[in-house]
Amino acid sequence: MGEHWLASFALLALTAGEEAQGPVTAATSALREGRLVLLPTETVYGLAADAGNPRAVAAVYAAKGRPAFNPLIAHVASVEAAREIAVLSPEAEILAAAFWPGPLTLVLPVQPGGRVCDLARAGLDTVAVRVPAHPLARAVLEAFGGPVAAPSANRSGRPSPTNFAAAMAETGEEAAVALDGGPCEVGLESTVVSLLDQPRLLRPGRVTREEVEALVGPLAEAEADARRSPGRLTRHYAPEAPVRLEAEGARPGEIFLAFGPAPEGAEVLNLSPAGDLVEAAANLFSF
Ligand code: AMP
Ligand code: MG
């Protein structure tokens, strides 16, 4: 593990201009050297590498214990940068204009000659692209100037980290630079929409099906074939403790994850006392 940067310093660096560019410069240098960066985004923390460097991308798969058939999302700073690595259909342009920067990932045909290496795409002729909204992620992407492959920073199969401490505990050891951007505002992974044959919802997220359908019409279901969207494996987001669903309270030794009005107590963590799904999503993984 190399350098840590605290949120206050990082945000100071963003506002103070050239003298205090420390965290962003450290991150971009590490990426250029093929090393890994713990990168906050508004969805979850990512473990980031230069998407054009197969050795660096291999290190991401290794750090996560992620099977190499499960491709990574390429993060870029702008729609123009997305067009350099992917072919954007008219529908893709509409969704990009509406939701980027933000928690929507688009699966698109790869742009011939684009920088995202085969390994980051798991050998597919498609690429998953997103423009994140977190100011620190944007600053790093703009300064780096190329696509950054960044899956969630958890070890494969575990819940995604939504705060700095959780991210450090998962893959901090493997990162050369770790940026603390505070708790993730969305707290869930990005919504993944494939625009290959017809618009298709591969993974639900903060951007809702209804919001996407309002712009591009009905979304088809994800195909049963998990190879088309390898993130939909049966075992995914597994915490270390056993989970009992539809519980109405904690039994001895349990913690009750409540939603809506519920009794308070040391054994109760309420995802959203007000019953707000957005608030609950932001708390889910950290709880
Ligand atoms: P993560 O970065 O861990 O949040 O996971 C990225 C998600 O995007 C996973 O569900 C991947 O399977 C999915 N994904 C990435 N690239 C592609 C692609 N080219 N085609 C289909 N799904 C993809
Ligand atoms: Mg993940």
PDB file of C-alpha atoms and ligand atoms in Angstrom:
ATOM      1  CA  MET A   1       0.000   0.000   0.000  1.00  0.00           C
ATOM      2  CA  GLY A   2       1.389   3.396  -0.943  1.00  0.00           C
ATOM      3  CA  GLU A   3      -0.074   6.814  -0.363  1.00  0.00           C
ATOM      4  CA  HIS A   4      -3.359   7.666   1.361  1.00  0.00           C
ATOM      5  CA  TRP A   5      -5.113  10.947   0.821  1.00  0.00           C
ATOM      6  CA  LEU A   6      -7.826  12.175   3.101  1.00  0.00           C
ATOM      7  CA  ALA A   7     -11.080  13.614   1.815  1.00  0.00           C
ATOM      8  CA  SER A   8     -10.454  17.055   3.228  1.00  0.00           C
ATOM      9  CA  PHE A   9      -7.063  17.302   1.541  1.00  0.00           C
ATOM     10  CA  ALA A  10      -8.386  15.867  -1.694  1.00  0.00           C
ATOM     11  CA  LEU A  11     -11.261  18.322  -1.865  1.00  0.00           C
ATOM     12  CA  LEU A  12      -8.931  21.161  -0.924  1.00  0.00           C
ATOM     13  CA  ALA A  13      -6.742  20.113  -3.821  1.00  0.00           C
ATOM     14  CA  LEU A  14      -9.674  20.374  -6.191  1.00  0.00           C
ATOM     15  CA  THR A  15     -10.569  23.877  -5.154  1.00  0.00           C
ATOM     16  CA  ALA A  16      -7.141  25.330  -4.520  1.00  0.00           C
ATOM     17  CA  GLY A  17      -5.817  24.949  -8.058  1.00  0.00           C
ATOM     18  CA  GLU A  18      -2.300  24.135  -9.083  1.00  0.00           C
ATOM     19  CA  GLU A  19      -0.317  24.264  -5.830  1.00  0.00           C
ATOM     20  CA  ALA A  20      -2.388  21.578  -4.142  1.00  0.00           C
ATOM     21  CA  GLN A  21      -2.876  19.049  -6.944  1.00  0.00           C
ATOM     22  CA  GLY A  22      -1.341  16.277  -4.815  1.00  0.00           C
ATOM     23  CA  PRO A  23      -3.937  13.481  -4.788  1.00  0.00           C
ATOM     24  CA  VAL A  24      -4.926  13.796  -8.446  1.00  0.00           C
ATOM     25  CA  THR A  25      -1.314  13.930  -9.613  1.00  0.00           C
ATOM     26  CA  ALA A  26      -0.390  10.958  -7.431  1.00  0.00           C
ATOM     27  CA  ALA A  27      -3.287   8.963  -8.868  1.00  0.00           C
ATOM     28  CA  THR A  28      -2.576   9.791 -12.509  1.00  0.00           C
ATOM     29  CA  SER A  29       1.146   9.034 -12.085  1.00  0.00           C
ATOM     30  CA  ALA A  30       0.304   5.660 -10.576  1.00  0.00           C
ATOM     31  CA  LEU A  31      -2.103   4.881 -13.441  1.00  0.00           C
ATOM     32  CA  ARG A  32       0.546   5.826 -16.023  1.00  0.00           C
ATOM     33  CA  GLU A  33       3.030   3.519 -14.286  1.00  0.00           C
ATOM     34  CA  GLY A  34       0.573   0.629 -14.520  1.00  0.00           C
ATOM     35  CA  ARG A  35      -0.200   0.645 -10.816  1.00  0.00           C
ATOM     36  CA  LEU A  36      -3.623   0.510  -9.166  1.00  0.00           C
ATOM     37  CA  VAL A  37      -5.634   3.303  -7.554  1.00  0.00           C
ATOM     38  CA  LEU A  38      -8.481   3.087  -5.056  1.00  0.00           C
ATOM     39  CA  LEU A  39     -10.892   5.548  -6.620  1.00  0.00           C
ATOM     40  CA  PRO A  40     -14.121   6.911  -5.098  1.00  0.00           C
ATOM     41  CA  THR A  41     -17.116   7.301  -7.392  1.00  0.00           C
ATOM     42  CA  GLU A  42     -20.679   8.321  -6.568  1.00  0.00           C
ATOM     43  CA  THR A  43     -21.815   4.674  -6.847  1.00  0.00           C
ATOM     44  CA  VAL A  44     -19.160   2.619  -4.994  1.00  0.00           C
ATOM     45  CA  TYR A  45     -15.359   2.683  -4.566  1.00  0.00           C
ATOM     46  CA  GLY A  46     -13.469   1.301  -7.554  1.00  0.00           C
ATOM     47  CA  LEU A  47     -10.086  -0.378  -7.984  1.00  0.00           C
ATOM     48  CA  ALA A  48      -8.770   1.495 -11.005  1.00  0.00           C
ATOM     49  CA  ALA A  49      -6.156   0.767 -13.668  1.00  0.00           C
ATOM     50  CA  ASP A  50      -5.168   2.154 -17.072  1.00  0.00           C
ATOM     51  CA  ALA A  51      -7.682   0.335 -19.319  1.00  0.00           C
ATOM     52  CA  GLY A  52      -5.100   0.279 -22.118  1.00  0.00           C
ATOM     53  CA  ASN A  53      -2.453  -1.552 -20.062  1.00  0.00           C
ATOM     54  CA  PRO A  54      -3.107  -5.317 -19.988  1.00  0.00           C
ATOM     55  CA  ARG A  55      -0.612  -5.902 -17.161  1.00  0.00           C
ATOM     56  CA  ALA A  56      -2.316  -3.306 -14.971  1.00  0.00           C
ATOM     57  CA  VAL A  57      -5.740  -4.736 -15.842  1.00  0.00           C
ATOM     58  CA  ALA A  58      -4.493  -8.233 -14.998  1.00  0.00           C
ATOM     59  CA  ALA A  59      -3.444  -6.899 -11.585  1.00  0.00           C
ATOM     60  CA  VAL A  60      -7.027  -5.692 -11.002  1.00  0.00           C
ATOM     61  CA  TYR A  61      -8.472  -9.152 -11.745  1.00  0.00           C
ATOM     62  CA  ALA A  62      -5.832 -10.704  -9.465  1.00  0.00           C
ATOM     63  CA  ALA A  63      -6.431  -8.249  -6.598  1.00  0.00           C
ATOM     64  CA  LYS A  64     -10.174  -8.907  -6.690  1.00  0.00           C
ATOM     65  CA  GLY A  65      -9.939 -12.624  -7.364  1.00  0.00           C
ATOM     66  CA  ARG A  66     -12.301 -11.815 -10.220  1.00  0.00           C
ATOM     67  CA  PRO A  67     -12.715 -14.398 -12.988  1.00  0.00           C
ATOM     68  CA  ALA A  68     -11.271 -13.048 -16.232  1.00  0.00           C
ATOM     69  CA  PHE A  69     -14.545 -13.786 -18.063  1.00  0.00           C
ATOM     70  CA  ASN A  70     -16.244 -10.943 -16.141  1.00  0.00           C
ATOM     71  CA  PRO A  71     -15.344  -7.707 -17.993  1.00  0.00           C
ATOM     72  CA  LEU A  72     -14.630  -4.344 -16.349  1.00  0.00           C
ATOM     73  CA  ILE A  73     -16.351  -1.004 -16.823  1.00  0.00           C
ATOM     74  CA  ALA A  74     -14.256   1.606 -18.651  1.00  0.00           C
ATOM     75  CA  HIS A  75     -14.600   5.022 -17.019  1.00  0.00           C
ATOM     76  CA  VAL A  76     -14.031   8.165 -19.064  1.00  0.00           C
ATOM     77  CA  ALA A  77     -14.260  11.904 -18.458  1.00  0.00           C
ATOM     78  CA  SER A  78     -16.784  12.847 -21.150  1.00  0.00           C
ATOM     79  CA  VAL A  79     -19.090  11.701 -23.964  1.00  0.00           C
ATOM     80  CA  GLU A  80     -16.358  12.656 -26.456  1.00  0.00           C
ATOM     81  CA  ALA A  81     -13.931  10.358 -24.654  1.00  0.00           C
ATOM     82  CA  ALA A  82     -16.576   7.594 -24.688  1.00  0.00           C
ATOM     83  CA  ARG A  83     -16.824   7.906 -28.490  1.00  0.00           C
ATOM     84  CA  GLU A  84     -13.094   7.139 -28.749  1.00  0.00           C
ATOM     85  CA  ILE A  85     -13.541   3.700 -27.180  1.00  0.00           C
ATOM     86  CA  ALA A  86     -17.133   2.747 -28.120  1.00  0.00           C
ATOM     87  CA  VAL A  87     -19.572   3.198 -30.983  1.00  0.00           C
ATOM     88  CA  LEU A  88     -22.499   5.263 -29.714  1.00  0.00           C
ATOM     89  CA  SER A  89     -25.829   4.621 -31.444  1.00  0.00           C
ATOM     90  CA  PRO A  90     -28.483   7.385 -31.473  1.00  0.00           C
ATOM     91  CA  GLU A  91     -30.047   5.721 -28.406  1.00  0.00           C
ATOM     92  CA  ALA A  92     -26.686   5.702 -26.651  1.00  0.00           C
ATOM     93  CA  GLU A  93     -26.275   9.413 -27.393  1.00  0.00           C
ATOM     94  CA  ILE A  94     -29.709  10.111 -25.895  1.00  0.00           C
ATOM     95  CA  LEU A  95     -28.973   8.167 -22.694  1.00  0.00           C
ATOM     96  CA  ALA A  96     -25.484   9.662 -22.391  1.00  0.00           C
ATOM     97  CA  ALA A  97     -26.877  13.183 -22.734  1.00  0.00           C
ATOM     98  CA  ALA A  98     -29.532  12.457 -20.098  1.00  0.00           C
ATOM     99  CA  PHE A  99     -27.548  10.567 -17.463  1.00  0.00           C
ATOM    100  CA  TRP A 100     -23.811  11.314 -17.830  1.00  0.00           C
ATOM    101  CA  PRO A 101     -22.027  12.140 -15.689  1.00  0.00           C
ATOM    102  CA  GLY A 102     -23.919   9.709 -13.479  1.00  0.00           C
ATOM    103  CA  PRO A 103     -24.687   6.144 -12.378  1.00  0.00           C
ATOM    104  CA  LEU A 104     -25.529   4.609 -15.778  1.00  0.00           C
ATOM    105  CA  THR A 105     -23.220   2.197 -17.632  1.00  0.00           C
ATOM    106  CA  LEU A 106     -23.796   1.510 -21.336  1.00  0.00           C
ATOM    107  CA  VAL A 107     -22.650  -1.704 -23.037  1.00  0.00           C
ATOM    108  CA  LEU A 108     -21.753  -0.774 -26.628  1.00  0.00           C
ATOM    109  CA  PRO A 109     -19.847  -2.123 -29.640  1.00  0.00           C
ATOM    110  CA  VAL A 110     -16.134  -1.493 -29.188  1.00  0.00           C
ATOM    111  CA  GLN A 111     -14.614   1.313 -31.292  1.00  0.00           C
ATOM    112  CA  PRO A 112     -11.993  -0.215 -33.614  1.00  0.00           C
ATOM    113  CA  GLY A 113      -8.582   1.040 -32.490  1.00  0.00           C
ATOM    114  CA  GLY A 114      -9.992   2.142 -29.117  1.00  0.00           C
ATOM    115  CA  ARG A 115      -7.686   2.014 -26.109  1.00  0.00           C
ATOM    116  CA  VAL A 116      -9.553  -0.473 -23.868  1.00  0.00           C
ATOM    117  CA  CYS A 117      -7.514  -3.696 -24.008  1.00  0.00           C
ATOM    118  CA  ASP A 118      -8.959  -7.156 -24.713  1.00  0.00           C
ATOM    119  CA  LEU A 119      -8.491  -8.305 -21.140  1.00  0.00           C
ATOM    120  CA  ALA A 120     -10.542  -5.416 -19.714  1.00  0.00           C
ATOM    121  CA  ARG A 121     -13.329  -6.470 -22.109  1.00  0.00           C
ATOM    122  CA  ALA A 122     -12.882 -10.164 -21.273  1.00  0.00           C
ATOM    123  CA  GLY A 123     -12.244 -10.706 -24.974  1.00  0.00           C
ATOM    124  CA  LEU A 124     -15.699  -9.435 -26.005  1.00  0.00           C
ATOM    125  CA  ASP A 125     -16.199  -7.122 -28.997  1.00  0.00           C
ATOM    126  CA  THR A 126     -18.267  -4.897 -26.715  1.00  0.00           C
ATOM    127  CA  VAL A 127     -17.285  -2.468 -23.984  1.00  0.00           C
ATOM    128  CA  ALA A 128     -19.090  -1.168 -20.890  1.00  0.00           C
ATOM    129  CA  VAL A 129     -18.635   2.621 -20.551  1.00  0.00           C
ATOM    130  CA  ARG A 130     -19.542   5.173 -17.891  1.00  0.00           C
ATOM    131  CA  VAL A 131     -18.821   8.830 -17.115  1.00  0.00           C
ATOM    132  CA  PRO A 132     -18.878   9.032 -13.304  1.00  0.00           C
ATOM    133  CA  ALA A 133     -20.044  12.145 -11.451  1.00  0.00           C
ATOM    134  CA  HIS A 134     -17.857  12.117  -8.338  1.00  0.00           C
ATOM    135  CA  PRO A 135     -15.629  15.251  -8.446  1.00  0.00           C
ATOM    136  CA  LEU A 136     -12.489  13.341  -7.472  1.00  0.00           C
ATOM    137  CA  ALA A 137     -13.081  10.599 -10.068  1.00  0.00           C
ATOM    138  CA  ARG A 138     -13.735  13.260 -12.715  1.00  0.00           C
ATOM    139  CA  ALA A 139     -10.575  15.143 -11.798  1.00  0.00           C
ATOM    140  CA  VAL A 140      -8.486  11.960 -12.086  1.00  0.00           C
ATOM    141  CA  LEU A 141     -10.078  10.944 -15.403  1.00  0.00           C
ATOM    142  CA  GLU A 142      -9.594  14.401 -16.894  1.00  0.00           C
ATOM    143  CA  ALA A 143      -5.975  14.592 -15.777  1.00  0.00           C
ATOM    144  CA  PHE A 144      -5.234  11.020 -16.905  1.00  0.00           C
ATOM    145  CA  GLY A 145      -6.810  11.621 -20.296  1.00  0.00           C
ATOM    146  CA  GLY A 146      -7.655   7.994 -21.132  1.00  0.00           C
ATOM    147  CA  PRO A 147     -10.096   5.256 -20.148  1.00  0.00           C
ATOM    148  CA  VAL A 148      -9.730   3.779 -16.678  1.00  0.00           C
ATOM    149  CA  ALA A 149     -10.926   0.241 -15.990  1.00  0.00           C
ATOM    150  CA  ALA A 150     -12.450   0.245 -12.523  1.00  0.00           C
ATOM    151  CA  PRO A 151     -14.564  -2.541 -11.112  1.00  0.00           C
ATOM    152  CA  SER A 152     -15.918  -2.209  -7.593  1.00  0.00           C
ATOM    153  CA  ALA A 153     -13.035  -2.413  -5.109  1.00  0.00           C
ATOM    154  CA  ASN A 154     -14.378  -5.470  -3.247  1.00  0.00           C
ATOM    155  CA  ARG A 155     -12.895  -8.921  -3.545  1.00  0.00           C
ATOM    156  CA  SER A 156     -14.969 -10.934  -6.013  1.00  0.00           C
ATOM    157  CA  GLY A 157     -18.318 -12.131  -4.625  1.00  0.00           C
ATOM    158  CA  ARG A 158     -18.323  -9.692  -1.676  1.00  0.00           C
ATOM    159  CA  PRO A 159     -20.460  -6.561  -1.240  1.00  0.00           C
ATOM    160  CA  SER A 160     -19.132  -3.409  -2.905  1.00  0.00           C
ATOM    161  CA  PRO A 161     -17.389  -0.909  -0.592  1.00  0.00           C
ATOM    162  CA  THR A 162     -19.256   2.384  -0.220  1.00  0.00           C
ATOM    163  CA  ASN A 163     -16.842   4.177   2.112  1.00  0.00           C
ATOM    164  CA  PHE A 164     -13.071   4.596   2.281  1.00  0.00           C
ATOM    165  CA  ALA A 165     -12.478   2.278   5.248  1.00  0.00           C
ATOM    166  CA  ALA A 166     -14.430  -0.557   3.628  1.00  0.00           C
ATOM    167  CA  ALA A 167     -12.565  -0.093   0.341  1.00  0.00           C
ATOM    168  CA  MET A 168      -9.208  -0.136   2.136  1.00  0.00           C
ATOM    169  CA  ALA A 169     -10.185  -3.326   3.941  1.00  0.00           C
ATOM    170  CA  GLU A 170     -11.043  -5.053   0.646  1.00  0.00           C
ATOM    171  CA  THR A 171      -8.240  -4.208  -1.794  1.00  0.00           C
ATOM    172  CA  GLY A 172      -6.320  -1.288  -0.215  1.00  0.00           C
ATOM    173  CA  GLU A 173      -3.236  -3.486   0.055  1.00  0.00           C
ATOM    174  CA  GLU A 174      -3.057  -3.812  -3.704  1.00  0.00           C
ATOM    175  CA  ALA A 175      -3.442  -0.097  -4.474  1.00  0.00           C
ATOM    176  CA  ALA A 176      -0.425   2.189  -4.929  1.00  0.00           C
ATOM    177  CA  VAL A 177      -2.569   5.261  -4.215  1.00  0.00           C
ATOM    178  CA  ALA A 178      -5.859   5.364  -2.297  1.00  0.00           C
ATOM    179  CA  LEU A 179      -8.121   8.402  -2.556  1.00  0.00           C
ATOM    180  CA  ASP A 180     -10.640   9.102   0.200  1.00  0.00           C
ATOM    181  CA  GLY A 181     -13.694  10.731  -1.349  1.00  0.00           C
ATOM    182  CA  GLY A 182     -15.969  10.209   1.642  1.00  0.00           C
ATOM    183  CA  PRO A 183     -19.050   7.978   1.692  1.00  0.00           C
ATOM    184  CA  CYS A 184     -20.567   7.167  -1.728  1.00  0.00           C
ATOM    185  CA  GLU A 185     -23.697   9.179  -2.359  1.00  0.00           C
ATOM    186  CA  VAL A 186     -25.501   6.486  -4.384  1.00  0.00           C
ATOM    187  CA  GLY A 187     -24.114   3.456  -2.528  1.00  0.00           C
ATOM    188  CA  LEU A 188     -25.204   0.939  -5.208  1.00  0.00           C
ATOM    189  CA  GLU A 189     -23.497  -0.056  -8.435  1.00  0.00           C
ATOM    190  CA  SER A 190     -24.382   1.713 -11.656  1.00  0.00           C
ATOM    191  CA  THR A 191     -27.389   0.624 -13.685  1.00  0.00           C
ATOM    192  CA  VAL A 192     -26.093  -1.376 -16.689  1.00  0.00           C
ATOM    193  CA  VAL A 193     -27.980  -1.067 -19.995  1.00  0.00           C
ATOM    194  CA  SER A 194     -26.870  -2.960 -23.084  1.00  0.00           C
ATOM    195  CA  LEU A 195     -27.497  -1.281 -26.451  1.00  0.00           C
ATOM    196  CA  LEU A 196     -26.334  -4.047 -28.763  1.00  0.00           C
ATOM    197  CA  ASP A 197     -29.298  -5.709 -30.466  1.00  0.00           C
ATOM    198  CA  GLN A 198     -32.081  -3.972 -28.550  1.00  0.00           C
ATOM    199  CA  PRO A 199     -31.974  -1.947 -25.324  1.00  0.00           C
ATOM    200  CA  ARG A 200     -31.679  -4.394 -22.449  1.00  0.00           C
ATOM    201  CA  LEU A 201     -31.430  -3.960 -18.668  1.00  0.00           C
ATOM    202  CA  LEU A 202     -28.435  -6.022 -17.485  1.00  0.00           C
ATOM    203  CA  ARG A 203     -28.221  -4.711 -13.920  1.00  0.00           C
ATOM    204  CA  PRO A 204     -30.677  -2.541 -11.983  1.00  0.00           C
ATOM    205  CA  GLY A 205     -29.325   0.476 -10.123  1.00  0.00           C
ATOM    206  CA  ARG A 206     -30.023   4.047  -9.096  1.00  0.00           C
ATOM    207  CA  VAL A 207     -31.082   5.087 -12.620  1.00  0.00           C
ATOM    208  CA  THR A 208     -34.408   3.287 -12.871  1.00  0.00           C
ATOM    209  CA  ARG A 209     -35.872   1.181 -15.657  1.00  0.00           C
ATOM    210  CA  GLU A 210     -38.683   3.765 -15.975  1.00  0.00           C
ATOM    211  CA  GLU A 211     -36.209   6.644 -16.396  1.00  0.00           C
ATOM    212  CA  VAL A 212     -34.409   4.786 -19.197  1.00  0.00           C
ATOM    213  CA  GLU A 213     -37.612   3.549 -20.859  1.00  0.00           C
ATOM    214  CA  ALA A 214     -39.006   7.103 -20.954  1.00  0.00           C
ATOM    215  CA  LEU A 215     -36.185   7.952 -23.388  1.00  0.00           C
ATOM    216  CA  VAL A 216     -35.565   4.798 -25.457  1.00  0.00           C
ATOM    217  CA  GLY A 217     -38.736   2.723 -25.076  1.00  0.00           C
ATOM    218  CA  PRO A 218     -39.247  -0.689 -23.462  1.00  0.00           C
ATOM    219  CA  LEU A 219     -36.162  -2.492 -22.138  1.00  0.00           C
ATOM    220  CA  ALA A 220     -35.807  -6.196 -22.813  1.00  0.00           C
ATOM    221  CA  GLU A 221     -34.891  -8.508 -19.941  1.00  0.00           C
ATOM    222  CA  ALA A 222     -31.291  -9.636 -19.522  1.00  0.00           C
ATOM    223  CA  GLU A 223     -30.687 -12.852 -21.369  1.00  0.00           C
ATOM    224  CA  ALA A 224     -30.624 -16.042 -19.368  1.00  0.00           C
ATOM    225  CA  ASP A 225     -27.110 -16.601 -20.696  1.00  0.00           C
ATOM    226  CA  ALA A 226     -24.943 -15.238 -17.885  1.00  0.00           C
ATOM    227  CA  ARG A 227     -21.958 -14.953 -20.233  1.00  0.00           C
ATOM    228  CA  ARG A 228     -23.620 -11.932 -21.850  1.00  0.00           C
ATOM    229  CA  SER A 229     -23.580 -10.191 -18.473  1.00  0.00           C
ATOM    230  CA  PRO A 230     -21.223 -12.087 -16.243  1.00  0.00           C
ATOM    231  CA  GLY A 231     -21.991  -9.921 -13.205  1.00  0.00           C
ATOM    232  CA  ARG A 232     -25.288 -11.764 -12.832  1.00  0.00           C
ATOM    233  CA  LEU A 233     -23.758 -14.777 -11.170  1.00  0.00           C
ATOM    234  CA  THR A 234     -25.793 -16.667  -8.571  1.00  0.00           C
ATOM    235  CA  ARG A 235     -23.304 -15.915  -5.814  1.00  0.00           C
ATOM    236  CA  HIS A 236     -22.661 -12.166  -5.782  1.00  0.00           C
ATOM    237  CA  TYR A 237     -22.590  -9.400  -3.146  1.00  0.00           C
ATOM    238  CA  ALA A 238     -22.304 -12.053  -0.407  1.00  0.00           C
ATOM    239  CA  PRO A 239     -21.623 -10.742   3.115  1.00  0.00           C
ATOM    240  CA  GLU A 240     -19.641 -12.882   5.562  1.00  0.00           C
ATOM    241  CA  ALA A 241     -22.510 -13.525   7.991  1.00  0.00           C
ATOM    242  CA  PRO A 242     -25.578 -15.679   7.260  1.00  0.00           C
ATOM    243  CA  VAL A 243     -28.595 -13.653   6.089  1.00  0.00           C
ATOM    244  CA  ARG A 244     -32.232 -14.363   7.010  1.00  0.00           C
ATOM    245  CA  LEU A 245     -34.724 -12.685   4.671  1.00  0.00           C
ATOM    246  CA  GLU A 246     -38.135 -11.168   5.520  1.00  0.00           C
ATOM    247  CA  ALA A 247     -37.225 -11.041   9.221  1.00  0.00           C
ATOM    248  CA  GLU A 248     -39.411  -8.982  11.531  1.00  0.00           C
ATOM    249  CA  GLY A 249     -36.807  -8.541  14.238  1.00  0.00           C
ATOM    250  CA  ALA A 250     -33.417  -9.702  15.498  1.00  0.00           C
ATOM    251  CA  ARG A 251     -33.003 -13.066  17.167  1.00  0.00           C
ATOM    252  CA  PRO A 252     -30.140 -13.413  19.664  1.00  0.00           C
ATOM    253  CA  GLY A 253     -26.819 -12.803  17.933  1.00  0.00           C
ATOM    254  CA  GLU A 254     -28.448 -11.136  14.917  1.00  0.00           C
ATOM    255  CA  ILE A 255     -28.545  -7.555  13.638  1.00  0.00           C
ATOM    256  CA  PHE A 256     -31.903  -6.441  12.208  1.00  0.00           C
ATOM    257  CA  LEU A 257     -31.652  -4.499   8.929  1.00  0.00           C
ATOM    258  CA  ALA A 258     -34.914  -2.558   9.080  1.00  0.00           C
ATOM    259  CA  PHE A 259     -36.691  -0.474   6.424  1.00  0.00           C
ATOM    260  CA  GLY A 260     -39.385   2.034   7.360  1.00  0.00           C
ATOM    261  CA  PRO A 261     -40.864   2.509  10.834  1.00  0.00           C
ATOM    262  CA  ALA A 262     -39.211   0.055  13.244  1.00  0.00           C
ATOM    263  CA  PRO A 263     -38.215  -0.087  16.893  1.00  0.00           C
ATOM    264  CA  GLU A 264     -34.795   1.366  17.692  1.00  0.00           C
ATOM    265  CA  GLY A 265     -32.069  -0.504  19.526  1.00  0.00           C
ATOM    266  CA  ALA A 266     -28.449  -1.574  19.502  1.00  0.00           C
ATOM    267  CA  GLU A 267     -29.363  -4.593  17.340  1.00  0.00           C
ATOM    268  CA  VAL A 268     -31.260  -2.490  14.751  1.00  0.00           C
ATOM    269  CA  LEU A 269     -29.793  -0.738  11.705  1.00  0.00           C
ATOM    270  CA  ASN A 270     -32.521   1.117   9.828  1.00  0.00           C
ATOM    271  CA  LEU A 271     -31.840   1.495   6.086  1.00  0.00           C
ATOM    272  CA  SER A 272     -34.370   4.321   5.936  1.00  0.00           C
ATOM    273  CA  PRO A 273     -36.731   5.108   8.831  1.00  0.00           C
ATOM    274  CA  ALA A 274     -38.761   7.220   6.366  1.00  0.00           C
ATOM    275  CA  GLY A 275     -39.105   4.304   3.927  1.00  0.00           C
ATOM    276  CA  ASP A 276     -37.098   6.124   1.224  1.00  0.00           C
ATOM    277  CA  LEU A 277     -35.598   3.666  -1.294  1.00  0.00           C
ATOM    278  CA  VAL A 278     -32.829   6.058  -2.381  1.00  0.00           C
ATOM    279  CA  GLU A 279     -31.674   6.509   1.215  1.00  0.00           C
ATOM    280  CA  ALA A 280     -31.913   2.750   1.792  1.00  0.00           C
ATOM    281  CA  ALA A 281     -29.797   2.035  -1.298  1.00  0.00           C
ATOM    282  CA  ALA A 282     -27.080   4.405  -0.094  1.00  0.00           C
ATOM    283  CA  ASN A 283     -26.917   2.565   3.250  1.00  0.00           C
ATOM    284  CA  LEU A 284     -27.353  -1.039   2.085  1.00  0.00           C
ATOM    285  CA  PHE A 285     -23.790  -2.222   1.468  1.00  0.00           C
ATOM    286  CA  SER A 286     -22.151  -0.325   4.350  1.00  0.00           C
ATOM    287  CA  PHE A 287     -24.757  -1.663   6.823  1.00  0.00           C
TER     288      PHE A 287
HETATM  289  P1  AMP B   1     -18.477  -3.986 -11.519  1.00  0.00           P
HETATM  290  O1  AMP B   1     -17.470  -3.145 -12.217  1.00  0.00           O
HETATM  291  O2  AMP B   1     -17.892  -4.959 -10.553  1.00  0.00           O
HETATM  292  O3  AMP B   1     -19.543  -3.147 -10.903  1.00  0.00           O
HETATM  293  O4  AMP B   1     -19.179  -4.870 -12.625  1.00  0.00           O
HETATM  294  C1  AMP B   1     -19.380  -4.409 -13.946  1.00  0.00           C
HETATM  295  C2  AMP B   1     -20.635  -5.026 -14.512  1.00  0.00           C
HETATM  296  O5  AMP B   1     -20.741  -4.732 -15.907  1.00  0.00           O
HETATM  297  C3  AMP B   1     -20.640  -6.542 -14.379  1.00  0.00           C
HETATM  298  O6  AMP B   1     -21.967  -6.953 -14.120  1.00  0.00           O
HETATM  299  C4  AMP B   1     -20.170  -6.982 -15.754  1.00  0.00           C
HETATM  300  O7  AMP B   1     -20.568  -8.290 -16.055  1.00  0.00           O
HETATM  301  C5  AMP B   1     -20.852  -5.951 -16.642  1.00  0.00           C
HETATM  302  N1  AMP B   1     -20.169  -5.770 -17.929  1.00  0.00           N
HETATM  303  C6  AMP B   1     -18.969  -5.169 -18.117  1.00  0.00           C
HETATM  304  N2  AMP B   1     -18.622  -5.204 -19.425  1.00  0.00           N
HETATM  305  C7  AMP B   1     -19.619  -5.843 -20.075  1.00  0.00           C
HETATM  306  C8  AMP B   1     -19.844  -6.201 -21.435  1.00  0.00           C
HETATM  307  N3  AMP B   1     -18.968  -5.893 -22.413  1.00  0.00           N
HETATM  308  N4  AMP B   1     -21.002  -6.859 -21.733  1.00  0.00           N
HETATM  309  C9  AMP B   1     -21.888  -7.163 -20.757  1.00  0.00           C
HETATM  310  N5  AMP B   1     -21.743  -6.862 -19.462  1.00  0.00           N
HETATM  311  C10 AMP B   1     -20.608  -6.203 -19.109  1.00  0.00           C
HETATM  312 MG    MG B   2     -18.664  -5.407  -8.585  1.00  0.00          MG
END
